[in-house]
Tab-separated table of C-alpha atoms in Angstrom:
chain	number	residue	atom	x	y	z
F	81	UNK	CA	82.928	111.258	78.438
F	82	UNK	CA	86.358	113.361	78.584
F	83	UNK	CA	86.251	116.394	81.144
F	84	UNK	CA	88.462	119.238	80.654
F	85	UNK	CA	90.104	122.267	82.133
F	86	UNK	CA	91.850	124.975	80.047
F	87	UNK	CA	93.089	128.609	80.566
F	88	UNK	CA	90.934	131.751	79.895
F	89	UNK	CA	91.788	135.133	79.182
F	90	UNK	CA	90.744	136.216	82.599
F	91	UNK	CA	93.096	133.418	84.224
F	92	UNK	CA	96.151	135.039	82.350
F	93	UNK	CA	95.239	138.641	83.671
F	94	UNK	CA	94.731	137.576	86.983
F	95	UNK	CA	98.238	135.773	87.101
F	96	UNK	CA	99.851	139.155	85.742
F	97	UNK	CA	99.098	140.441	88.755
F	98	UNK	CA	102.175	139.793	91.206
F	99	UNK	CA	101.457	140.323	94.926
F	100	UNK	CA	103.669	140.882	97.897
F	101	UNK	CA	102.745	137.497	99.208
F	102	UNK	CA	103.258	135.996	95.827
F	103	UNK	CA	106.775	137.291	95.776
F	104	UNK	CA	107.509	135.722	99.218
F	105	UNK	CA	106.178	132.369	98.385
F	106	UNK	CA	108.694	132.151	95.193
F	107	UNK	CA	111.747	132.137	97.821
F	108	UNK	CA	112.335	128.188	98.733
F	109	UNK	CA	113.588	127.079	101.671
F	110	UNK	CA	117.198	127.127	100.318
F	111	UNK	CA	116.724	130.836	98.834
F	112	UNK	CA	115.707	131.707	102.513
F	113	UNK	CA	118.758	130.326	104.297
F	114	UNK	CA	121.226	131.952	101.336
F	115	UNK	CA	119.281	135.483	101.861
F	116	UNK	CA	118.966	135.106	105.873
F	117	UNK	CA	122.741	134.217	106.222
F	118	UNK	CA	123.832	137.187	103.637
F	119	UNK	CA	122.109	139.664	105.552
F	120	UNK	CA	123.156	138.768	108.879
F	121	UNK	CA	126.896	138.185	107.760
F	122	UNK	CA	127.035	141.432	106.171
F	123	UNK	CA	125.749	142.942	109.454
F	124	UNK	CA	127.807	141.144	111.546
F	125	UNK	CA	130.815	142.213	109.489
F	126	UNK	CA	129.979	145.863	109.311
F	127	UNK	CA	129.555	145.853	112.960
F	128	UNK	CA	132.774	144.253	114.170
F	129	UNK	CA	134.397	145.256	110.722
F	130	UNK	CA	135.477	142.188	109.578
F	131	UNK	CA	135.862	142.200	105.928
F	132	UNK	CA	135.947	138.646	105.153
F	133	UNK	CA	132.392	138.597	106.612
F	134	UNK	CA	131.262	141.429	104.865
F	135	UNK	CA	132.794	139.463	101.841
F	136	UNK	CA	131.140	136.429	102.060
F	137	UNK	CA	127.718	138.230	102.676
F	138	UNK	CA	127.847	140.065	100.285
F	139	UNK	CA	128.612	137.137	97.650
F	140	UNK	CA	125.432	135.425	99.204
F	141	UNK	CA	123.175	138.153	98.642
F	142	UNK	CA	124.688	138.881	95.365
F	143	UNK	CA	123.905	135.396	94.423
F	144	UNK	CA	120.246	135.553	95.515
F	145	UNK	CA	120.089	138.933	93.849
F	146	UNK	CA	121.121	137.021	90.450
F	147	UNK	CA	118.332	134.598	90.464
F	148	UNK	CA	115.712	137.204	90.455
F	149	UNK	CA	115.644	137.567	86.664
F	150	UNK	CA	114.962	134.054	86.379
F	151	UNK	CA	111.288	134.591	87.830
F	152	UNK	CA	110.658	137.410	86.377
F	153	UNK	CA	108.490	137.589	82.528
F	154	UNK	CA	105.138	136.987	81.555
F	155	UNK	CA	103.858	133.603	80.248
F	156	UNK	CA	101.270	133.207	78.065
F	157	UNK	CA	100.261	129.664	78.076
F	158	UNK	CA	97.162	128.027	77.143
F	159	UNK	CA	97.072	125.069	79.332
F	160	UNK	CA	94.479	122.280	78.892
F	161	UNK	CA	93.864	118.940	80.940
F	162	UNK	CA	91.823	116.217	79.985
F	163	UNK	CA	90.871	112.952	82.000
F	164	UNK	CA	89.755	110.081	79.704
F	165	UNK	CA	87.279	108.257	80.880
F	166	UNK	CA	86.163	110.527	84.148
F	167	UNK	CA	84.623	107.621	85.802
F	168	UNK	CA	86.393	104.403	86.116
F	169	UNK	CA	86.087	101.074	87.964
F	170	UNK	CA	88.915	99.630	90.744
F	171	UNK	CA	91.521	98.253	88.101
F	172	UNK	CA	90.459	99.893	85.162
F	173	UNK	CA	92.806	101.964	82.976
F	174	UNK	CA	92.414	105.880	83.196
F	175	UNK	CA	94.543	108.132	80.783
F	176	UNK	CA	95.295	111.864	80.855
F	177	UNK	CA	96.065	114.312	78.509
F	178	UNK	CA	98.249	117.601	79.302
F	179	UNK	CA	98.170	120.183	76.204
F	180	UNK	CA	100.466	123.134	76.557
F	181	UNK	CA	99.855	126.086	73.731
F	182	UNK	CA	101.899	129.303	73.420
F	183	UNK	CA	99.258	131.952	73.152
F	184	UNK	CA	101.905	134.572	73.028
F	185	UNK	CA	103.804	136.339	70.273
F	186	UNK	CA	107.325	135.503	70.961
F	187	UNK	CA	108.925	132.486	71.180
F	188	UNK	CA	108.964	130.660	75.123
F	189	UNK	CA	111.705	128.967	76.257
F	190	UNK	CA	111.771	125.465	77.852
F	191	UNK	CA	109.718	125.394	81.010
F	192	UNK	CA	108.700	122.980	83.539
F	193	UNK	CA	105.004	121.899	84.666
F	194	UNK	CA	104.180	119.984	87.678
F	195	UNK	CA	100.430	118.600	87.895
F	196	UNK	CA	99.295	117.191	91.195
F	197	UNK	CA	97.866	113.755	90.581
F	198	UNK	CA	96.377	112.104	93.663
F	199	UNK	CA	99.262	112.278	96.588
F	200	UNK	CA	101.579	112.295	93.731
F	201	UNK	CA	102.630	115.327	91.501
F	202	UNK	CA	104.172	114.373	87.922
F	203	UNK	CA	106.430	117.026	86.321
F	204	UNK	CA	106.633	117.425	82.595
F	205	UNK	CA	109.406	118.949	80.211
F	206	UNK	CA	107.846	121.642	77.621
F	207	UNK	CA	110.060	122.347	75.363
F	208	UNK	CA	110.422	126.110	73.300
F	209	UNK	CA	107.346	126.805	71.548
F	210	UNK	CA	106.854	129.154	69.102
F	211	UNK	CA	103.755	131.328	68.652
F	212	UNK	CA	100.398	128.794	68.702
F	213	UNK	CA	102.673	125.860	68.893
F	214	UNK	CA	101.726	123.235	71.157
F	215	UNK	CA	102.950	120.359	73.018
F	216	UNK	CA	101.001	117.087	74.394
F	217	UNK	CA	101.992	114.855	77.389
F	218	UNK	CA	99.766	111.661	78.137
F	219	UNK	CA	99.922	110.145	81.469
F	220	UNK	CA	98.363	107.468	83.356
F	221	UNK	CA	96.240	107.532	86.422
F	222	UNK	CA	96.559	104.676	89.025
F	223	UNK	CA	93.277	103.097	89.817
F	224	UNK	CA	94.467	100.052	91.979
F	225	UNK	CA	91.998	101.422	94.887
F	226	UNK	CA	88.624	103.202	95.161
F	227	UNK	CA	88.718	106.740	95.558
F	228	UNK	CA	88.275	110.547	93.953
F	229	UNK	CA	91.580	111.083	92.578
F	230	UNK	CA	92.036	115.039	92.000
F	231	UNK	CA	94.151	116.017	88.881
F	232	UNK	CA	95.787	119.524	89.139
F	233	UNK	CA	95.869	122.052	89.353
F	234	UNK	CA	98.283	122.471	86.498
F	235	UNK	CA	101.612	125.016	87.670
F	236	UNK	CA	104.094	126.400	85.524
F	237	UNK	CA	107.740	126.373	87.586
F	238	UNK	CA	110.332	129.183	86.897
F	239	UNK	CA	113.406	129.492	88.559
F	240	UNK	CA	117.027	129.768	89.083
F	241	UNK	CA	119.259	126.900	88.056
F	242	UNK	CA	120.658	126.593	91.739
F	243	UNK	CA	116.793	126.583	93.285
F	244	UNK	CA	116.781	129.588	95.104
F	245	UNK	CA	114.056	131.149	94.056
F	246	UNK	CA	110.899	129.472	92.248
F	247	UNK	CA	107.688	130.787	90.506
F	248	UNK	CA	104.463	128.483	89.969
F	249	UNK	CA	102.060	130.204	88.168
F	250	UNK	CA	98.465	128.180	88.139
F	251	UNK	CA	96.907	127.451	84.965
F	252	UNK	CA	93.973	125.217	85.596
F	253	UNK	CA	91.898	123.778	88.368
F	254	UNK	CA	90.973	120.539	89.844
F	255	UNK	CA	89.480	117.647	88.116
F	256	UNK	CA	87.861	114.761	89.723
F	257	UNK	CA	88.355	111.212	88.841
F	258	UNK	CA	86.112	108.919	90.157
F	259	UNK	CA	87.191	105.280	90.807
F	260	UNK	CA	84.450	103.283	91.484
F	261	UNK	CA	84.228	100.010	93.664
F	262	UNK	CA	83.791	96.431	92.148
F	263	UNK	CA	80.357	95.392	91.794
F	264	UNK	CA	78.696	92.075	90.723
F	265	UNK	CA	75.543	91.718	88.710
F	266	UNK	CA	72.628	90.239	90.795
F	267	UNK	CA	69.617	91.354	88.873
F	268	UNK	CA	67.564	88.377	89.005
F	269	UNK	CA	68.444	87.458	92.336
F	270	UNK	CA	67.025	91.104	93.938
F	271	UNK	CA	64.393	91.060	91.832
F	272	UNK	CA	63.179	87.720	93.335
F	273	UNK	CA	63.718	88.836	96.740
F	274	UNK	CA	61.584	91.433	96.295
F	275	UNK	CA	58.430	89.961	94.465
F	276	UNK	CA	58.373	88.115	98.052
F	277	UNK	CA	57.267	91.644	99.313
F	278	UNK	CA	55.330	93.558	96.303
F	279	UNK	CA	51.900	93.001	96.703
F	280	UNK	CA	51.620	91.486	100.412
F	281	UNK	CA	49.034	92.619	102.351
F	282	UNK	CA	49.308	94.512	105.677
F	283	UNK	CA	47.232	94.373	108.497
F	284	UNK	CA	46.344	98.116	108.226
F	285	UNK	CA	42.513	98.613	106.776
F	286	UNK	CA	42.225	101.147	104.190
F	287	UNK	CA	38.791	102.283	102.363
F	288	UNK	CA	40.777	102.502	99.281
F	289	UNK	CA	43.252	100.062	97.699
F	290	UNK	CA	43.246	96.463	95.390
F	291	UNK	CA	42.772	93.782	98.228
F	292	UNK	CA	39.289	93.303	99.287
F	293	UNK	CA	38.739	92.914	103.258
F	294	UNK	CA	35.180	92.985	104.234
F	295	UNK	CA	31.753	95.487	104.278
F	296	UNK	CA	30.724	97.819	106.794
F	297	UNK	CA	27.960	100.025	107.210
F	298	UNK	CA	27.949	103.098	105.168
F	299	UNK	CA	28.935	106.392	107.302
F	300	UNK	CA	28.722	109.908	106.295
F	301	UNK	CA	31.758	110.840	104.109
F	302	UNK	CA	32.152	107.682	102.701
F	303	UNK	CA	33.155	107.147	99.077
F	304	UNK	CA	29.782	106.447	97.356
F	305	UNK	CA	31.812	104.454	94.575
F	306	UNK	CA	32.480	101.772	97.656
F	307	UNK	CA	29.054	100.968	98.156
F	308	UNK	CA	28.226	97.197	97.661
F	309	UNK	CA	24.720	97.787	96.032
F	310	UNK	CA	23.719	94.024	96.134
F	311	UNK	CA	24.742	93.389	99.655
F	312	UNK	CA	22.834	97.046	100.440
F	313	UNK	CA	19.610	96.022	98.871
F	314	UNK	CA	19.789	92.595	100.460
F	315	UNK	CA	20.192	93.782	104.123
F	316	UNK	CA	18.004	97.170	103.527
F	317	UNK	CA	21.300	99.270	105.072
F	318	UNK	CA	23.923	100.803	102.950
F	319	UNK	CA	27.097	98.810	102.988
F	320	UNK	CA	30.624	99.768	101.798
F	321	UNK	CA	33.825	97.724	101.010
F	322	UNK	CA	36.831	97.990	102.911
F	323	UNK	CA	40.387	97.154	101.643
F	324	UNK	CA	43.588	95.591	103.434
F	325	UNK	CA	46.214	97.987	102.501
F	326	UNK	CA	49.041	96.605	99.799
F	327	UNK	CA	52.658	96.816	100.594
F	328	UNK	CA	54.453	98.687	98.033
F	329	UNK	CA	58.321	97.630	98.005
F	330	UNK	CA	60.708	100.620	99.574
F	331	UNK	CA	64.022	99.419	99.718
F	332	UNK	CA	66.532	100.969	102.051
F	333	UNK	CA	70.582	99.937	102.183
F	334	UNK	CA	72.105	101.059	105.264
F	335	UNK	CA	76.037	100.811	105.460
F	336	UNK	CA	78.023	101.204	108.911
F	337	UNK	CA	81.180	103.204	108.186
F	338	UNK	CA	82.498	102.473	111.711
F	339	UNK	CA	86.503	100.900	111.735
F	340	UNK	CA	85.395	98.935	114.609
F	341	UNK	CA	82.554	97.471	112.360
F	342	UNK	CA	85.279	95.538	110.637
F	343	UNK	CA	88.321	93.560	110.677
F	344	UNK	CA	90.560	95.138	108.286
F	345	UNK	CA	90.741	97.901	105.691
F	346	UNK	CA	90.380	95.152	102.850
F	347	UNK	CA	86.770	94.319	104.766
F	348	UNK	CA	85.761	97.465	104.973
F	349	UNK	CA	86.142	98.126	100.915
F	350	UNK	CA	84.515	94.467	100.442
F	351	UNK	CA	81.321	96.122	102.802
F	352	UNK	CA	81.263	99.196	99.917
F	353	UNK	CA	81.343	96.680	97.212
F	354	UNK	CA	78.261	95.220	98.595
F	355	UNK	CA	76.688	98.256	99.071
F	356	UNK	CA	77.420	99.506	95.493
F	357	UNK	CA	76.097	96.252	94.252
F	358	UNK	CA	73.018	96.108	96.025
F	359	UNK	CA	72.027	99.928	95.255
F	360	UNK	CA	72.865	99.270	91.709
F	361	UNK	CA	70.872	96.696	90.801
F	362	UNK	CA	67.654	97.900	92.776
F	363	UNK	CA	68.095	101.559	90.997
F	364	UNK	CA	68.277	99.370	87.809
F	365	UNK	CA	65.042	97.208	88.780
F	366	UNK	CA	63.056	100.452	89.217
F	367	UNK	CA	62.570	99.654	92.661
F	368	UNK	CA	62.441	103.030	95.014
F	369	UNK	CA	65.451	102.973	96.881
F	370	UNK	CA	67.325	105.033	99.653
F	371	UNK	CA	70.806	104.414	100.829
F	372	UNK	CA	72.276	105.969	103.720
F	373	UNK	CA	75.512	105.732	105.768
F	374	UNK	CA	76.792	107.804	108.867
F	375	UNK	CA	78.266	110.486	105.945
F	376	UNK	CA	74.789	111.275	105.007
F	377	UNK	CA	72.623	110.208	102.259
F	378	UNK	CA	73.712	108.496	99.040
F	379	UNK	CA	72.296	109.808	95.734
F	380	UNK	CA	70.362	107.313	94.221
F	381	UNK	CA	68.529	108.722	91.217
F	382	UNK	CA	71.244	106.878	88.772
F	383	UNK	CA	73.707	103.999	88.830
F	384	UNK	CA	76.704	106.778	88.058
F	385	UNK	CA	75.641	109.494	90.695
F	386	UNK	CA	75.545	106.452	93.306
F	387	UNK	CA	78.652	104.737	92.400
F	388	UNK	CA	80.226	108.068	92.927
F	389	UNK	CA	78.950	108.824	96.041
F	390	UNK	CA	80.637	105.373	97.356
F	391	UNK	CA	83.773	106.454	95.946
F	392	UNK	CA	84.064	108.880	98.377
F	393	UNK	CA	83.289	106.877	101.698
F	394	UNK	CA	85.709	106.561	104.118
F	395	UNK	CA	86.014	104.526	107.285
F	396	UNK	CA	84.885	106.440	110.564
F	397	UNK	CA	86.607	106.103	114.116
F	398	UNK	CA	83.985	107.114	115.815
F	399	UNK	CA	80.630	107.711	113.591
F	400	UNK	CA	77.885	107.062	116.073
F	401	UNK	CA	77.274	105.958	119.925
F	402	UNK	CA	76.081	102.666	118.424
F	403	UNK	CA	74.916	100.521	115.621
F	404	UNK	CA	71.488	100.684	117.128
F	405	UNK	CA	71.172	104.296	117.133
F	406	UNK	CA	72.558	104.532	113.402
F	407	UNK	CA	70.068	102.162	112.468
F	408	UNK	CA	67.369	104.227	114.160
F	409	UNK	CA	68.422	107.679	113.154
F	410	UNK	CA	68.367	106.186	109.325
F	411	UNK	CA	64.465	104.736	110.248
F	412	UNK	CA	63.805	108.269	110.983
F	413	UNK	CA	65.422	110.392	107.909
F	414	UNK	CA	64.578	107.520	105.302
F	415	UNK	CA	61.050	106.759	103.840
F	416	UNK	CA	59.455	104.141	105.550
F	417	UNK	CA	60.637	100.431	103.457
F	418	UNK	CA	59.234	97.262	103.161
F	419	UNK	CA	62.857	95.515	103.310
F	420	UNK	CA	65.951	97.342	104.762
F	421	UNK	CA	69.822	96.036	103.440
F	422	UNK	CA	72.373	96.465	106.264
F	423	UNK	CA	76.010	96.212	105.429
F	424	UNK	CA	78.501	95.810	108.564
F	425	UNK	CA	81.557	93.732	109.036
F	426	UNK	CA	82.671	90.760	110.854
F	427	UNK	CA	83.407	92.534	114.215
F	428	UNK	CA	79.872	93.274	114.323
F	429	UNK	CA	78.641	90.829	116.745
F	430	UNK	CA	75.063	88.996	117.021
F	431	UNK	CA	74.076	90.938	120.087
F	432	UNK	CA	74.676	94.217	118.097
F	433	UNK	CA	72.152	92.577	115.244
F	434	UNK	CA	69.717	91.446	117.739
F	435	UNK	CA	69.127	94.760	119.125
F	436	UNK	CA	68.252	96.236	115.297
F	437	UNK	CA	64.762	94.301	115.082
F	438	UNK	CA	63.097	96.620	117.824
F	439	UNK	CA	63.540	99.290	115.608
F	440	UNK	CA	61.583	98.261	112.989
F	441	UNK	CA	57.959	97.464	112.819
F	442	UNK	CA	56.624	94.228	112.298
F	443	UNK	CA	56.009	94.386	108.478
F	444	UNK	CA	59.727	95.696	108.035
F	445	UNK	CA	62.547	92.985	107.159
F	446	UNK	CA	65.745	93.471	107.700
F	447	UNK	CA	68.574	91.449	105.868
F	448	UNK	CA	71.978	91.775	107.065
F	449	UNK	CA	75.209	91.281	104.993
F	450	UNK	CA	78.121	91.193	107.563
F	451	UNK	CA	81.527	90.827	105.617
F	452	UNK	CA	83.841	88.256	106.760
F	453	UNK	CA	86.817	87.784	104.689
F	454	UNK	CA	88.408	84.287	105.286
F	455	UNK	CA	84.945	83.044	106.752
F	456	UNK	CA	82.528	80.654	105.251
F	457	UNK	CA	79.476	81.893	103.175
F	458	UNK	CA	76.826	81.336	104.984
F	459	UNK	CA	73.207	82.265	105.539
F	460	UNK	CA	71.174	82.369	109.208
F	461	UNK	CA	68.524	83.386	111.078
F	462	UNK	CA	68.763	85.523	114.206
F	463	UNK	CA	65.091	86.102	115.015
F	464	UNK	CA	63.142	87.704	112.325
F	465	UNK	CA	66.694	89.047	110.868
F	466	UNK	CA	68.225	87.170	107.955
F	467	UNK	CA	72.283	87.412	108.123
F	468	UNK	CA	74.316	86.212	105.434
F	469	UNK	CA	78.225	86.453	105.941
F	470	UNK	CA	79.763	87.570	102.286
F	471	UNK	CA	83.811	86.675	102.416
F	472	UNK	CA	84.208	87.492	98.769
F	473	UNK	CA	82.042	89.623	96.742
F	474	UNK	CA	81.492	86.746	94.275
F	475	UNK	CA	79.576	84.992	96.957
F	476	UNK	CA	76.812	87.795	97.058
F	477	UNK	CA	74.554	86.843	94.266
F	478	UNK	CA	74.196	83.061	95.664
F	479	UNK	CA	73.561	84.662	99.290
F	480	UNK	CA	70.612	86.953	97.744
F	481	UNK	CA	69.001	84.083	95.667
F	482	UNK	CA	68.902	81.723	98.769
F	483	UNK	CA	67.266	84.463	100.637
F	484	UNK	CA	63.941	84.104	101.453
F	485	UNK	CA	61.712	86.429	103.676
F	486	UNK	CA	59.129	85.822	105.878
F	487	UNK	CA	56.052	87.953	104.882
C-alpha cells in the first residue's frame, strides 16, 4: 500500500504569512555572528570615533542586509512524499518518492529540499521548473533495525550563498514507515499446544455446559430443560442435570521490557521477535488473544496492527517494581486466560520465575520463553511452569512443538 502526503492550497496560504518568529528563525548561527559583530563594531566605533571599526561594522551589516533578498519571495510548490510499502520486515527493501511540482505561473529558480528520514536528513536538488513542470527523486529507507521511521516534513531551503540566512518552508507532514520484527511460522505447533487446553473440563460445577457431571434435586428457579425425567420417574423426585464447566481457550502473551531482564540489546530484540511470532500465529489461528507489555496493551485484532505495535516497543530502564508485579498487573487488566506466554531475557532468574505461579489459579498454564543468545535451546519445568530457553528465533517452532502442558 502506498501512503502519501501532499501540499494543499490551505497549506500554501499558511506559508505566505511570515511572522516575526519566522524571520528570526531564518538567521543562521553564522548570520547572528555577522549581524551582532557588525552592530557592536558600529556602536564602539561611533562612541570612540574609530573609523576603522565603523568601516568594518558597516561592511558586516551591509553583507547581512544583502543576504535578505535571497529569502524573499513566494514559492508555489506542490510537494508529495510517497512510501512504498509502508510496512516492511527488518531487512526488506523500502523505497520513497519525492515529487515536486511548480504550481505557479512563473518559472522558479533551482532550490534545495530537505527531507528528514529517521535520524538522518536527505537533501535533494530541485532544478528550474516551469509552470506545471514536475521533478521526481527516489530514495531508499534503511530497514536494518526494527523501528517506526518518520519521513518528513519536507522543507524547501532558500538562502544566500554565504549561509547567513536560510528560510525553510514546510510542504508536507510526517509519514510513518513501520519496520516489523522478524517472525517465524509456528501455526501447527501453537494449534497443537492449545488443543491440550481446549475442551478440558474444570472443577467448577455449572447448570449449563457440555460436560455432564451429576444429578441433584430440583430447586425453584432451575431451568426445566435440565430436568432428567427418567430418573425423576424412578425416584419420585424431580432431578436436574449438573455440568462441569468446559474451559475455552484464551491466550495472553506478555513481555517484560525491563533492561535488567536482558543481557544485551540483541537479546531484547529476540524477545520482541518471539512475542510477535507467538501473537501472529495465535491471531491467525482464531484464538482469543490479549498481549501486554509495560508500555500497555498491544492491538491484537489484526496481525498488521499487532506488528505495528511491536515496532514501537522500546526497553525500559525501570518499568515495574518487579517481574511479579508486572505479571500480576497484567492478570488484573487482561481477560482470564487458560494459557499465558511470558517472554523475558537470560538475566531473568529462576527465583523470579518461581514467584509467578502464585499469581495464577491452578487451571492457568504458564509457559515462559527465556531468550538467551549463546545458550543451548532447552525446555525444562520449574514446578508447574514450562520454561523454554530460546537462543535463536529459528529454535522457537521446535520448542513450542515439544511443549506439553498438564491439564
